């Protein structure tokens, strides 16, 4: 059988059959990274295809659109591209894509403003914003647990973001808050709401003092929340080198550490 496979990959006119097999298996494996995907396109470079017998490919590129992570976190687009990769050829014949060793890839991610707002409604996020009892908050609320609800964002030029929320202090008082902050990357994995500034324009004057205090408190909480390690994909760790707001999209560029691909 091994001789037959070798001959098949080495036959004239069949040098791309190994790539077609890899593309099919890789596409199915990568779909399992996401709860939902509108499209995933995989392009694998391997010439001649007979190199697959040694488990060597020249590179792998993935472009995904309309992706959903953990049921609640949408991505408009995600792409990554590797250099040379060593794979398990035997696993490939069994319909699985397995790496012989971890690899890194250049990665790009696009989030939309609407997708970010959807993410703020996810349980993983809301549970960290409700019924908070940190002393810094209960001092502002008169001892009541504090919840931040109805969080929404607006993307602005120059990596800035405008954020709105409602503060529930547990005694029927609802305090609206608003701020502008600059998004920055810390240690390649955390997103910080830097230089947060309270915006009083649409806040009732009698609530401005309390709203300003809660605005800064929310910024501090968010700075401890947005950590990519909480959203890692199966076998793939993302790291960010740069972010940029472009219209209604937030673009990230960095790299992906790929330890393994999920089984189909």
Coordinates of C-alpha atoms in Angstrom, one line a residue:
X1 CA 0.0 0.0 0.0
X2 CA 2.8 2.4 0.9
X3 CA 4.4 1.8 -2.6
X4 CA 1.0 2.5 -4.2
X5 CA 0.6 5.7 -2.4
X6 CA 4.1 6.8 -3.3
X7 CA 3.4 6.0 -6.9
X8 CA 0.1 7.9 -6.8
X9 CA 1.7 11.1 -5.5
X10 CA 4.5 10.8 -7.9
X11 CA 2.5 10.2 -11.0
X12 CA 2.3 12.8 -13.8
X13 CA -0.8 14.9 -13.4
X14 CA -1.3 14.0 -9.8
X15 CA 1.2 16.2 -8.1
X16 CA -1.6 18.3 -6.6
X17 CA -3.7 15.4 -5.3
X18 CA -1.8 15.5 -2.0
X19 CA -2.6 19.2 -1.6
X20 CA -6.3 18.5 -2.3
X21 CA -6.4 15.8 0.3
X22 CA -4.7 18.2 2.8
X23 CA -7.0 21.1 2.0
X24 CA -10.0 18.9 2.6
X25 CA -8.8 17.4 5.9
X26 CA -7.5 20.8 7.2
X27 CA -10.8 22.6 6.3
X28 CA -12.7 20.0 8.4
X29 CA -10.3 20.2 11.3
X30 CA -10.3 24.0 11.4
X31 CA -14.1 24.2 11.4
X32 CA -14.0 22.5 14.7
X33 CA -12.3 25.5 16.2
X34 CA -15.5 27.4 16.0
X35 CA -19.1 27.1 17.1
X36 CA -20.2 28.4 13.7
X37 CA -18.5 29.5 10.5
X38 CA -19.9 31.0 7.4
X39 CA -16.8 30.0 5.4
X40 CA -13.4 28.6 5.9
X41 CA -10.9 28.5 3.1
X42 CA -7.7 26.6 3.5
X43 CA -4.7 26.7 1.1
X44 CA -1.8 24.4 1.6
X45 CA 1.4 24.6 -0.3
X46 CA 3.3 21.3 -0.9
X47 CA 5.3 20.7 -4.0
X48 CA 6.0 18.1 -5.1
X49 CA 3.2 16.3 -3.2
X50 CA 5.4 13.4 -2.6
X51 CA 7.0 15.4 0.2
X52 CA 3.9 14.5 2.2
X53 CA 5.3 11.0 2.6
X54 CA 7.9 12.6 4.9
X55 CA 5.2 14.8 6.5
X56 CA 6.6 18.0 5.1
X57 CA 4.5 20.8 3.7
X58 CA 5.7 24.3 2.6
X59 CA 3.0 26.2 4.4
X60 CA -0.7 26.5 5.4
X61 CA -3.0 29.5 5.1
X62 CA -6.5 29.8 6.5
X63 CA -9.1 32.5 5.9
X64 CA -12.4 32.3 7.9
X65 CA -15.4 34.6 7.8
X66 CA -18.5 34.8 10.0
X67 CA -16.9 32.9 12.9
X68 CA -18.4 32.3 16.3
X69 CA -16.3 31.2 19.3
X70 CA -17.8 29.5 22.3
X71 CA -21.4 30.4 21.1
X72 CA -21.1 34.0 22.1
X73 CA -18.0 35.7 20.6
X74 CA -18.3 36.6 16.9
X75 CA -15.4 37.4 14.6
X76 CA -15.9 39.0 11.2
X77 CA -12.7 37.5 9.9
X78 CA -9.7 35.5 11.0
X79 CA -6.7 34.4 9.0
X80 CA -3.4 32.9 9.7
X81 CA -0.4 31.7 7.6
X82 CA 2.4 29.4 8.6
X83 CA 5.8 28.7 7.1
X84 CA 7.0 25.1 6.7
X85 CA 5.1 22.6 8.9
X86 CA 5.8 18.9 9.8
X87 CA 2.7 16.8 9.9
X88 CA 1.8 13.1 10.6
X89 CA 1.2 11.6 7.2
X90 CA -0.4 8.5 8.6
X91 CA -3.0 10.5 10.5
X92 CA -3.7 12.5 7.3
X93 CA -4.7 9.2 5.5
X94 CA -7.1 8.6 8.4
X95 CA -8.7 12.0 7.9
X96 CA -6.9 13.8 10.7
X97 CA -4.5 16.7 10.6
X98 CA -1.8 16.3 13.3
X99 CA 1.4 18.3 13.8
X100 CA 4.6 16.6 14.6
X101 CA 5.6 19.7 16.6
X102 CA 4.0 23.0 17.5
X103 CA 4.2 25.8 14.9
X104 CA 3.6 29.6 14.8
X105 CA 1.6 31.5 12.3
X106 CA 1.1 35.2 11.4
X107 CA -2.5 36.0 12.4
X108 CA -5.0 38.7 11.7
X109 CA -8.5 39.1 13.3
X110 CA -11.3 41.5 12.5
X111 CA -14.1 42.2 15.0
X112 CA -17.1 44.4 14.2
X113 CA -18.7 46.9 16.5
X114 CA -21.9 44.9 16.5
X115 CA -20.0 41.7 17.3
X116 CA -18.2 43.4 20.2
X117 CA -21.5 44.5 21.6
X118 CA -22.8 41.0 21.2
X119 CA -19.8 39.7 23.2
X120 CA -20.7 42.0 26.1
X121 CA -23.9 40.0 26.5
X122 CA -22.1 36.7 26.8
X123 CA -22.4 34.9 30.2
X124 CA -18.6 34.7 30.5
X125 CA -18.6 38.6 30.5
X126 CA -21.8 39.4 32.3
X127 CA -21.0 37.2 35.3
X128 CA -17.9 39.4 35.8
X129 CA -19.9 42.6 35.8
X130 CA -22.9 41.7 38.0
X131 CA -23.3 41.6 41.8
X132 CA -19.8 42.9 42.5
X133 CA -18.9 43.4 46.1
X134 CA -15.3 44.8 45.9
X135 CA -14.8 47.4 48.7
X136 CA -14.0 50.1 46.1
X137 CA -17.5 49.6 44.7
X138 CA -19.6 49.1 47.8
X139 CA -18.1 52.3 49.2
X140 CA -19.7 54.1 46.3
X141 CA -23.0 52.2 46.5
X142 CA -23.6 52.5 50.2
X143 CA -22.8 48.9 50.9
X144 CA -25.0 47.4 48.0
X145 CA -23.7 45.0 45.4
X146 CA -23.0 46.7 42.1
X147 CA -23.9 45.5 38.6
X148 CA -22.9 47.1 35.3
X149 CA -25.6 46.3 32.7
X150 CA -26.5 47.3 29.1
X151 CA -22.9 47.8 28.1
X152 CA -22.5 49.0 24.6
X153 CA -19.5 50.4 22.7
X154 CA -18.9 52.7 19.7
X155 CA -15.6 52.4 17.8
X156 CA -13.8 55.7 17.1
X157 CA -10.7 56.7 15.1
X158 CA -7.2 56.5 16.5
X159 CA -7.9 53.3 18.5
X160 CA -10.4 55.0 20.7
X161 CA -13.7 53.6 22.0
X162 CA -16.8 55.2 23.5
X163 CA -18.5 53.0 26.1
X164 CA -22.0 53.3 27.7
X165 CA -23.4 51.3 30.6
X166 CA -26.0 51.4 33.3
X167 CA -24.9 51.0 36.9
X168 CA -27.3 49.2 39.2
X169 CA -26.4 49.8 42.8
X170 CA -29.1 47.5 44.2
X171 CA -31.4 50.0 45.8
X172 CA -33.5 50.9 42.8
X173 CA -31.0 53.6 41.7
X174 CA -29.8 53.3 38.1
X175 CA -26.9 55.5 37.2
X176 CA -25.9 55.9 33.5
X177 CA -22.3 56.2 32.7
X178 CA -20.3 57.1 29.6
X179 CA -16.6 57.2 28.8
X180 CA -14.0 57.5 26.1
X181 CA -10.9 55.4 26.3
X182 CA -8.0 54.4 24.1
X183 CA -7.5 50.7 23.5
X184 CA -3.9 49.5 24.0
X185 CA -2.2 46.1 24.1
X186 CA -0.4 44.9 27.2
X187 CA 1.9 41.9 27.1
X188 CA 0.5 40.8 23.8
X189 CA -2.6 39.2 25.4
X190 CA -4.5 41.9 27.4
X191 CA -6.5 44.8 26.0
X192 CA -6.6 47.8 28.3
X193 CA -9.0 50.7 28.3
X194 CA -6.3 53.4 28.8
X195 CA -6.8 57.0 29.7
X196 CA -10.5 56.6 30.4
X197 CA -12.3 59.9 30.4
X198 CA -15.8 60.5 31.8
X199 CA -18.3 62.0 29.4
X200 CA -21.0 64.0 31.2
X201 CA -22.9 65.4 28.2
X202 CA -25.9 63.1 28.4
X203 CA -25.8 62.4 32.2
X204 CA -28.3 64.1 34.4
X205 CA -26.4 66.8 36.4
X206 CA -27.5 65.5 39.7
X207 CA -25.9 62.1 38.9
X208 CA -22.7 63.3 37.4
X209 CA -20.5 63.0 40.5
X210 CA -21.6 59.4 41.1
X211 CA -21.5 58.5 37.4
X212 CA -17.9 59.7 37.1
X213 CA -16.8 57.6 40.1
X214 CA -18.5 54.5 38.7
X215 CA -17.1 55.2 35.2
X216 CA -13.5 54.9 36.5
X217 CA -14.5 51.8 38.5
X218 CA -15.8 50.1 35.4
X219 CA -12.7 51.0 33.4
X220 CA -10.6 49.3 36.1
X221 CA -12.7 46.2 36.0
X222 CA -12.6 46.0 32.2
X223 CA -8.8 46.3 32.3
X224 CA -8.7 43.0 34.3
X225 CA -11.2 41.2 32.1
X226 CA -10.1 41.3 28.4
X227 CA -7.4 38.7 28.4
X228 CA -7.0 36.5 25.3
X229 CA -6.1 33.5 27.4
X230 CA -9.8 33.3 28.5
X231 CA -10.8 32.9 24.8
X232 CA -8.2 30.5 23.5
X233 CA -9.2 28.1 20.7
X234 CA -8.7 24.4 21.0
X235 CA -4.9 24.0 20.5
X236 CA -4.4 27.6 19.3
X237 CA -3.1 30.4 21.5
X238 CA -3.4 33.9 20.1
X239 CA -1.1 36.8 20.8
X240 CA -1.5 40.5 19.6
X241 CA 1.2 42.8 18.4
X242 CA -1.0 45.6 17.2
X243 CA -4.6 46.8 17.1
X244 CA -6.3 49.4 15.0
X245 CA -9.8 50.8 14.7
X246 CA -11.0 51.2 11.1
X247 CA -14.5 52.5 10.8
X248 CA -16.9 50.1 12.5
X249 CA -14.2 47.4 12.7
X250 CA -11.4 46.6 15.2
X251 CA -8.4 44.9 13.6
X252 CA -5.8 42.8 15.4
X253 CA -2.5 41.6 14.0
X254 CA -0.2 39.2 15.8
X255 CA 0.6 35.5 15.8
X256 CA -1.0 32.2 16.7
X257 CA 0.9 29.4 18.5
X258 CA -0.6 26.2 17.1
X259 CA 0.0 23.2 19.3
X260 CA -2.5 20.9 17.6
X261 CA -5.6 20.9 15.5
X262 CA -8.9 19.6 16.8
X263 CA -10.0 16.2 15.6
X264 CA -12.8 16.0 13.1

